[in-house]
mmCIF file of C-alpha atoms and ligand atoms in Angstrom:
data_model
loop_
_atom_site.group_PDB
_atom_site.id
_atom_site.type_symbol
_atom_site.label_atom_id
_atom_site.label_comp_id
_atom_site.label_asym_id
_atom_site.label_seq_id
_atom_site.Cartn_x
_atom_site.Cartn_y
_atom_site.Cartn_z
ATOM 1 C CA MET A 1 -97.458 -41.196 -38.306
ATOM 2 C CA ARG A 2 -97.275 -44.463 -40.216
ATOM 3 C CA ILE A 3 -93.902 -45.901 -41.216
ATOM 4 C CA ASP A 4 -93.318 -48.915 -43.485
ATOM 5 C CA VAL A 5 -89.897 -50.500 -43.855
ATOM 6 C CA VAL A 6 -89.023 -52.990 -46.605
ATOM 7 C CA SER A 7 -85.918 -55.129 -46.082
ATOM 8 C CA ILE A 8 -84.490 -58.581 -46.793
ATOM 9 C CA PHE A 9 -83.629 -58.711 -43.068
ATOM 10 C CA PRO A 10 -86.848 -57.711 -41.258
ATOM 11 C CA GLU A 11 -85.360 -59.002 -37.966
ATOM 12 C CA TYR A 12 -82.737 -56.276 -38.219
ATOM 13 C CA LEU A 13 -85.452 -53.744 -37.321
ATOM 14 C CA ALA A 14 -86.373 -55.506 -34.053
ATOM 15 C CA PRO A 15 -84.739 -52.785 -31.885
ATOM 16 C CA LEU A 16 -87.556 -50.474 -32.973
ATOM 17 C CA GLU A 17 -89.735 -52.453 -30.552
ATOM 18 C CA LEU A 18 -87.654 -51.170 -27.625
ATOM 19 C CA SER A 19 -87.316 -48.014 -25.574
ATOM 20 C CA LEU A 20 -88.982 -44.731 -26.591
ATOM 21 C CA ILE A 21 -89.879 -45.829 -30.119
ATOM 22 C CA GLY A 22 -91.293 -49.139 -28.886
ATOM 23 C CA LYS A 23 -93.344 -47.256 -26.298
ATOM 24 C CA ALA A 24 -94.557 -44.768 -28.941
ATOM 25 C CA ARG A 25 -95.774 -47.734 -31.002
ATOM 26 C CA GLN A 26 -97.562 -49.248 -28.004
ATOM 27 C CA ASP A 27 -99.149 -45.887 -27.220
ATOM 28 C CA GLY A 28 -100.416 -45.552 -30.794
ATOM 29 C CA LEU A 29 -98.302 -42.467 -31.536
ATOM 30 C CA LEU A 30 -96.446 -44.322 -34.280
ATOM 31 C CA GLU A 31 -97.554 -47.220 -36.481
ATOM 32 C CA LEU A 32 -94.560 -49.131 -37.821
ATOM 33 C CA ASN A 33 -94.773 -52.077 -40.216
ATOM 34 C CA VAL A 34 -91.794 -54.094 -41.405
ATOM 35 C CA HIS A 35 -92.115 -56.040 -44.688
ATOM 36 C CA ALA A 36 -89.866 -58.837 -45.974
ATOM 37 C CA LEU A 37 -88.801 -58.101 -49.561
ATOM 38 C CA ARG A 38 -88.543 -61.825 -50.329
ATOM 39 C CA ASP A 39 -92.306 -62.153 -49.735
ATOM 40 C CA PHE A 40 -92.711 -60.214 -52.984
ATOM 41 C CA THR A 41 -90.657 -62.579 -55.146
ATOM 42 C CA THR A 42 -92.287 -65.263 -57.315
ATOM 43 C CA ASP A 43 -89.481 -67.763 -57.965
ATOM 44 C CA ARG A 44 -88.693 -70.878 -55.927
ATOM 45 C CA HIS A 45 -85.450 -69.384 -54.570
ATOM 46 C CA ARG A 46 -87.047 -66.060 -53.610
ATOM 47 C CA THR A 47 -84.332 -64.255 -55.568
ATOM 48 C CA VAL A 48 -83.831 -60.549 -54.907
ATOM 49 C CA ASP A 49 -80.499 -59.879 -56.704
ATOM 50 C CA ASP A 50 -78.676 -60.422 -59.978
ATOM 51 C CA THR A 51 -75.387 -59.503 -61.669
ATOM 52 C CA PRO A 52 -74.844 -55.884 -62.764
ATOM 53 C CA TYR A 53 -75.203 -54.883 -66.409
ATOM 54 C CA GLY A 54 -71.869 -53.500 -67.597
ATOM 55 C CA GLY A 55 -69.967 -55.815 -65.280
ATOM 56 C CA GLY A 56 -68.270 -55.053 -62.015
ATOM 57 C CA ALA A 57 -68.165 -56.459 -58.548
ATOM 58 C CA GLY A 58 -71.163 -57.441 -56.441
ATOM 59 C CA MET A 59 -74.838 -57.893 -57.112
ATOM 60 C CA VAL A 60 -77.702 -55.481 -57.801
ATOM 61 C CA MET A 61 -81.213 -55.774 -56.364
ATOM 62 C CA LYS A 62 -83.758 -56.813 -59.011
ATOM 63 C CA PRO A 63 -86.480 -54.267 -59.805
ATOM 64 C CA GLU A 64 -89.640 -56.414 -59.782
ATOM 65 C CA PRO A 65 -89.664 -57.539 -56.102
ATOM 66 C CA TRP A 66 -89.187 -53.884 -55.147
ATOM 67 C CA ALA A 67 -92.017 -52.723 -57.410
ATOM 68 C CA GLN A 68 -94.338 -55.382 -55.950
ATOM 69 C CA ALA A 69 -93.398 -54.504 -52.373
ATOM 70 C CA LEU A 70 -93.647 -50.750 -52.850
ATOM 71 C CA ALA A 71 -96.932 -50.969 -54.792
ATOM 72 C CA THR A 72 -98.410 -53.011 -51.930
ATOM 73 C CA VAL A 73 -97.199 -50.499 -49.355
ATOM 74 C CA ALA A 74 -98.396 -47.543 -51.478
ATOM 75 C CA ALA A 75 -101.863 -49.120 -51.806
ATOM 76 C CA ALA A 76 -102.017 -49.420 -48.017
ATOM 77 C CA ALA A 77 -101.733 -45.618 -47.955
ATOM 78 C CA GLY A 78 -105.487 -45.572 -48.575
ATOM 79 C CA GLU A 79 -106.966 -42.170 -49.210
ATOM 80 C CA ALA A 80 -103.962 -40.135 -48.063
ATOM 81 C CA THR A 81 -103.844 -36.909 -50.054
ATOM 82 C CA ALA A 82 -100.090 -36.392 -50.436
ATOM 83 C CA LYS A 83 -97.723 -38.998 -51.874
ATOM 84 C CA PRO A 84 -95.859 -40.820 -49.092
ATOM 85 C CA VAL A 85 -92.141 -40.043 -48.854
ATOM 86 C CA LEU A 86 -89.974 -42.976 -49.933
ATOM 87 C CA ILE A 87 -86.603 -42.790 -48.190
ATOM 88 C CA VAL A 88 -83.879 -44.867 -49.770
ATOM 89 C CA PRO A 89 -80.852 -45.060 -47.467
ATOM 90 C CA SER A 90 -77.684 -44.828 -49.545
ATOM 91 C CA PRO A 91 -74.200 -43.351 -49.196
ATOM 92 C CA ALA A 92 -75.067 -41.623 -52.503
ATOM 93 C CA GLY A 93 -78.064 -39.806 -50.979
ATOM 94 C CA GLU A 94 -78.529 -36.291 -49.602
ATOM 95 C CA ARG A 95 -77.256 -35.869 -46.045
ATOM 96 C CA PHE A 96 -79.766 -36.727 -43.294
ATOM 97 C CA THR A 97 -79.563 -33.997 -40.628
ATOM 98 C CA GLN A 98 -81.586 -32.836 -37.630
ATOM 99 C CA ALA A 99 -83.352 -30.413 -39.999
ATOM 100 C CA THR A 100 -84.326 -33.393 -42.197
ATOM 101 C CA ALA A 101 -85.585 -35.243 -39.123
ATOM 102 C CA HIS A 102 -87.808 -32.258 -38.222
ATOM 103 C CA GLU A 103 -89.068 -31.971 -41.787
ATOM 104 C CA LEU A 104 -89.899 -35.697 -42.029
ATOM 105 C CA ALA A 105 -91.534 -35.711 -38.570
ATOM 106 C CA GLY A 106 -94.223 -33.495 -40.145
ATOM 107 C CA GLU A 107 -95.195 -36.171 -42.716
ATOM 108 C CA ASP A 108 -98.150 -38.559 -42.286
ATOM 109 C CA ARG A 109 -96.444 -41.488 -43.979
ATOM 110 C CA LEU A 110 -92.867 -42.564 -44.534
ATOM 111 C CA VAL A 111 -91.639 -45.628 -46.378
ATOM 112 C CA PHE A 112 -88.048 -46.852 -46.096
ATOM 113 C CA ALA A 113 -86.528 -49.111 -48.761
ATOM 114 C CA CYS A 114 -83.437 -50.875 -47.410
ATOM 115 C CA GLY A 115 -81.027 -51.707 -50.207
ATOM 116 C CA ARG A 116 -78.274 -54.298 -49.840
ATOM 117 C CA TYR A 117 -75.407 -55.436 -52.080
ATOM 118 C CA GLU A 118 -74.427 -52.749 -54.633
ATOM 119 C CA GLY A 119 -77.862 -51.113 -54.465
ATOM 120 C CA ILE A 120 -81.284 -51.265 -56.117
ATOM 121 C CA ASP A 121 -81.807 -51.165 -59.919
ATOM 122 C CA GLU A 122 -82.059 -47.429 -60.670
ATOM 123 C CA ARG A 123 -85.288 -47.843 -62.678
ATOM 124 C CA VAL A 124 -87.122 -48.577 -59.416
ATOM 125 C CA MET A 125 -86.458 -44.965 -58.342
ATOM 126 C CA GLU A 126 -87.952 -43.604 -61.607
ATOM 127 C CA TRP A 127 -90.991 -45.884 -61.335
ATOM 128 C CA ALA A 128 -91.466 -45.148 -57.632
ATOM 129 C CA ALA A 129 -91.588 -41.399 -58.298
ATOM 130 C CA GLU A 130 -95.104 -41.928 -59.698
ATOM 131 C CA HIS A 131 -96.320 -43.103 -56.295
ATOM 132 C CA PHE A 132 -93.906 -41.529 -53.828
ATOM 133 C CA THR A 133 -91.717 -38.507 -53.229
ATOM 134 C CA VAL A 134 -88.407 -40.346 -53.533
ATOM 135 C CA ARG A 135 -85.537 -39.198 -51.305
ATOM 136 C CA PRO A 136 -82.224 -41.083 -51.287
ATOM 137 C CA MET A 137 -80.642 -40.271 -47.904
ATOM 138 C CA SER A 138 -77.176 -40.756 -46.444
ATOM 139 C CA LEU A 139 -76.330 -40.890 -42.755
ATOM 140 C CA GLY A 140 -72.798 -39.714 -43.433
ATOM 141 C CA ASP A 141 -69.750 -40.139 -45.606
ATOM 142 C CA TYR A 142 -69.061 -43.784 -44.907
ATOM 143 C CA VAL A 143 -70.414 -47.053 -46.265
ATOM 144 C CA LEU A 144 -72.666 -49.429 -44.338
ATOM 145 C CA ASN A 145 -73.509 -52.951 -45.498
ATOM 146 C CA GLY A 146 -77.117 -52.027 -46.098
ATOM 147 C CA GLY A 147 -79.878 -49.574 -45.301
ATOM 148 C CA GLU A 148 -81.156 -51.240 -42.113
ATOM 149 C CA VAL A 149 -78.780 -49.592 -39.642
ATOM 150 C CA ALA A 150 -79.437 -46.232 -41.306
ATOM 151 C CA VAL A 151 -83.195 -46.813 -40.926
ATOM 152 C CA LEU A 152 -82.773 -47.569 -37.216
ATOM 153 C CA ALA A 153 -81.006 -44.229 -36.818
ATOM 154 C CA MET A 154 -83.406 -42.206 -38.977
ATOM 155 C CA VAL A 155 -86.589 -43.675 -37.453
ATOM 156 C CA GLU A 156 -85.255 -42.944 -33.962
ATOM 157 C CA ALA A 157 -84.275 -39.376 -34.891
ATOM 158 C CA ILE A 158 -87.671 -38.739 -36.529
ATOM 159 C CA GLY A 159 -89.816 -40.700 -34.058
ATOM 160 C CA ARG A 160 -88.544 -38.870 -30.980
ATOM 161 C CA LEU A 161 -89.728 -35.585 -32.513
ATOM 162 C CA LEU A 162 -93.343 -36.762 -32.795
ATOM 163 C CA PRO A 163 -95.625 -35.103 -30.249
ATOM 164 C CA GLY A 164 -95.834 -37.100 -27.009
ATOM 165 C CA VAL A 165 -92.893 -39.437 -27.710
ATOM 166 C CA VAL A 166 -90.321 -37.671 -25.525
ATOM 167 C CA GLY A 167 -91.784 -37.094 -22.056
ATOM 168 C CA ASN A 168 -90.271 -33.646 -21.542
ATOM 169 C CA PRO A 169 -90.377 -31.768 -24.866
ATOM 170 C CA GLU A 170 -88.017 -29.133 -23.418
ATOM 171 C CA SER A 171 -85.194 -31.647 -23.662
ATOM 172 C CA LEU A 172 -85.594 -31.459 -27.464
ATOM 173 C CA VAL A 173 -84.923 -27.726 -27.417
ATOM 174 C CA GLU A 174 -81.552 -27.741 -25.702
ATOM 175 C CA GLU A 175 -79.849 -30.621 -27.458
ATOM 176 C CA SER A 176 -77.068 -30.753 -30.013
ATOM 177 C CA HIS A 177 -78.033 -29.470 -33.479
ATOM 178 C CA SER A 178 -81.387 -28.037 -32.343
ATOM 179 C CA ASP A 179 -79.948 -24.519 -32.788
ATOM 180 C CA GLY A 180 -77.095 -25.297 -35.163
ATOM 181 C CA LEU A 181 -74.632 -25.763 -32.291
ATOM 182 C CA LEU A 182 -73.372 -28.701 -30.237
ATOM 183 C CA GLU A 183 -74.841 -29.193 -26.779
ATOM 184 C CA TYR A 184 -73.103 -27.813 -23.657
ATOM 185 C CA PRO A 185 -71.465 -30.288 -21.210
ATOM 186 C CA VAL A 186 -73.659 -31.675 -18.424
ATOM 187 C CA TYR A 187 -72.887 -32.767 -14.848
ATOM 188 C CA THR A 188 -74.709 -34.486 -11.988
ATOM 189 C CA LYS A 189 -74.022 -35.310 -8.336
ATOM 190 C CA PRO A 190 -71.583 -35.549 -6.622
ATOM 191 C CA SER A 191 -70.309 -31.975 -7.092
ATOM 192 C CA SER A 192 -66.760 -33.186 -6.490
ATOM 193 C CA TRP A 193 -65.699 -36.515 -7.981
ATOM 194 C CA ARG A 194 -62.158 -37.938 -8.071
ATOM 195 C CA ASP A 195 -60.704 -34.456 -7.478
ATOM 196 C CA ARG A 196 -62.767 -32.975 -10.296
ATOM 197 C CA ASP A 197 -65.276 -30.245 -9.473
ATOM 198 C CA VAL A 198 -68.437 -29.295 -11.287
ATOM 199 C CA PRO A 199 -67.988 -25.744 -12.713
ATOM 200 C CA ALA A 200 -68.895 -23.387 -9.841
ATOM 201 C CA VAL A 201 -71.369 -21.355 -11.905
ATOM 202 C CA LEU A 202 -73.685 -24.390 -12.122
ATOM 203 C CA LEU A 203 -73.948 -24.446 -8.313
ATOM 204 C CA SER A 204 -74.510 -20.686 -8.067
ATOM 205 C CA GLY A 205 -78.278 -20.683 -8.521
ATOM 206 C CA ASN A 206 -77.876 -17.661 -10.849
ATOM 207 C CA HIS A 207 -79.980 -18.736 -13.810
ATOM 208 C CA GLY A 208 -78.874 -15.878 -16.065
ATOM 209 C CA LYS A 209 -75.192 -16.692 -15.491
ATOM 210 C CA ILE A 210 -75.821 -20.414 -15.969
ATOM 211 C CA ALA A 211 -77.620 -19.822 -19.275
ATOM 212 C CA GLN A 212 -74.762 -17.612 -20.483
ATOM 213 C CA TRP A 213 -72.086 -20.118 -19.387
ATOM 214 C CA ARG A 214 -73.925 -22.914 -21.199
ATOM 215 C CA ARG A 215 -74.240 -20.857 -24.384
ATOM 216 C CA HIS A 216 -70.548 -19.990 -24.327
ATOM 217 C CA GLU A 217 -69.676 -23.655 -23.749
ATOM 218 C CA GLN A 218 -71.749 -24.479 -26.843
ATOM 219 C CA TYR A 219 -69.694 -21.960 -28.825
ATOM 220 C CA ARG A 220 -66.414 -23.329 -27.473
ATOM 221 C CA ARG A 221 -67.318 -26.937 -28.171
ATOM 222 C CA THR A 222 -68.656 -26.215 -31.634
ATOM 223 C CA ALA A 223 -65.581 -24.156 -32.567
ATOM 224 C CA GLU A 224 -63.335 -26.976 -31.328
ATOM 225 C CA ARG A 225 -65.156 -30.013 -32.699
ATOM 226 C CA ARG A 226 -67.354 -28.817 -35.562
ATOM 227 C CA PRO A 227 -66.156 -25.446 -36.885
ATOM 228 C CA ASP A 228 -68.044 -26.212 -40.128
ATOM 229 C CA LEU A 229 -71.317 -25.655 -38.214
ATOM 230 C CA LEU A 230 -70.295 -22.096 -37.358
ATOM 231 C CA GLU A 231 -70.239 -21.139 -41.037
ATOM 232 C CA GLU A 232 -74.043 -21.466 -41.087
ATOM 233 C CA PHE A 233 -74.611 -19.909 -37.655
ATOM 234 C CA ASP A 234 -76.678 -16.698 -37.579
ATOM 235 C CA ALA A 235 -74.513 -14.358 -35.488
ATOM 236 C CA GLY A 236 -76.334 -11.160 -36.453
ATOM 237 C CA LYS A 237 -78.231 -10.703 -33.190
ATOM 238 C CA LEU A 238 -75.630 -11.932 -30.705
ATOM 239 C CA PRO A 239 -75.352 -9.889 -27.498
ATOM 240 C CA ARG A 240 -72.030 -8.198 -26.785
ATOM 241 C CA ALA A 241 -70.919 -10.861 -24.245
ATOM 242 C CA ASP A 242 -71.421 -13.561 -26.865
ATOM 243 C CA ARG A 243 -69.431 -11.629 -29.471
ATOM 244 C CA THR A 244 -66.654 -11.371 -26.916
ATOM 245 C CA ALA A 245 -66.874 -15.123 -26.287
ATOM 246 C CA PHE A 246 -66.501 -15.740 -30.021
ATOM 247 C CA ALA A 247 -63.674 -13.198 -30.252
ATOM 248 C CA ASP A 248 -61.838 -15.194 -27.550
ATOM 249 C CA LEU A 249 -62.306 -18.290 -29.709
ATOM 250 C CA GLY A 250 -60.817 -16.469 -32.709
ATOM 251 C CA TYR A 251 -64.028 -15.486 -34.512
ATOM 252 C CA ASP A 252 -65.293 -12.037 -35.544
ATOM 253 C CA VAL A 253 -68.845 -11.251 -36.575
ATOM 254 C CA VAL A 254 -68.841 -9.906 -40.146
ATOM 255 C CA ASP A 255 -72.171 -9.126 -41.886
ATOM 256 C CA GLY A 256 -74.033 -11.359 -39.413
ATOM 257 C CA HIS A 257 -71.697 -14.318 -39.998
ATOM 258 C CA LEU A 258 -68.797 -15.680 -38.006
ATOM 259 C CA LYS A 259 -65.414 -15.280 -39.700
ATOM 260 C CA ARG A 260 -62.342 -16.978 -38.297
ATOM 261 C CA ARG A 261 -59.579 -14.397 -37.820
ATOM 262 C CA ALA A 262 -56.544 -15.070 -39.969
ATOM 263 C CA ASP A 263 -54.260 -14.698 -36.932
ATOM 264 C CA ALA A 264 -56.345 -17.060 -34.715
ATOM 265 C CA GLY A 265 -54.415 -20.080 -33.419
ATOM 266 C CA GLY A 266 -55.568 -23.689 -32.993
ATOM 267 C CA ASP A 267 -56.458 -26.345 -35.539
ATOM 268 C CA SER A 268 -59.856 -25.058 -36.658
ATOM 269 C CA ALA A 269 -59.795 -24.011 -40.284
HETATM 270 N N1 ADE B 301 -76.257 -47.540 -46.857
HETATM 271 C C1 ADE B 301 -74.936 -47.784 -46.960
HETATM 272 N N2 ADE B 301 -74.220 -46.773 -46.496
HETATM 273 C C2 ADE B 301 -75.105 -45.834 -46.071
HETATM 274 C C3 ADE B 301 -74.981 -44.542 -45.488
HETATM 275 N N3 ADE B 301 -73.808 -43.982 -45.247
HETATM 276 N N4 ADE B 301 -76.107 -43.877 -45.192
HETATM 277 C C4 ADE B 301 -77.303 -44.408 -45.455
HETATM 278 N N5 ADE B 301 -77.476 -45.619 -45.997
HETATM 279 C C5 ADE B 301 -76.395 -46.327 -46.302
#
């Protein structure tokens, strides 16, 4: 996969030289190029922003440096058949999830456009649609100062799904969100620590029991912390023991979906 990032703070992306993503780059599994937006300006002050039409606080990023930068990056796409995906991090974008990370990990080329200030002139998005599949993306319902931190998160989430990047691909299967649930709790040695014992089932050597305990812990955790995820969970084929586990948590299976019982206690809605 090839990734290009355009930013007024290229140094912000330096952490992508470290750890698993840095290693993936060294190993040739991922090509990542960072471009300075100001290199695509033509004035003496290398201006990238201006006041907003219609008034209001803050500054808006000027369209022409973005068009120059993105045209240069698009041209570098060479003979690629499909349009590269242009991801524009923004709190006004669609939500970036693990499913999005999987989807984007299947692309050959991704380009990230890091906005700052109040955002990028909207006409850039219309123009860019001729060369890219444009996808404004939000990390979550909060506001960052710019797209760079969001790009660090998205590139890590996508990059670790590329073949060969994570040493043991099995660890990708049993992690939070891989099956629409949160991950079960994990423990390591010693088995007793400060008067706290590792759950006995994990020391039992009974792999069937361990797998069931872990699954039920996923249900418990998800019901407690992220009940919204259970609305999407496919409960149609759950074995009886799992239905019982959900019943204990206050959920019935109705038409293949989990429904919280009206009389169930706790805070979960
Ligand atoms: N830029 C500013 N806030 C953001 C957010 N929540 N997600 C992605 N990019 C952003």
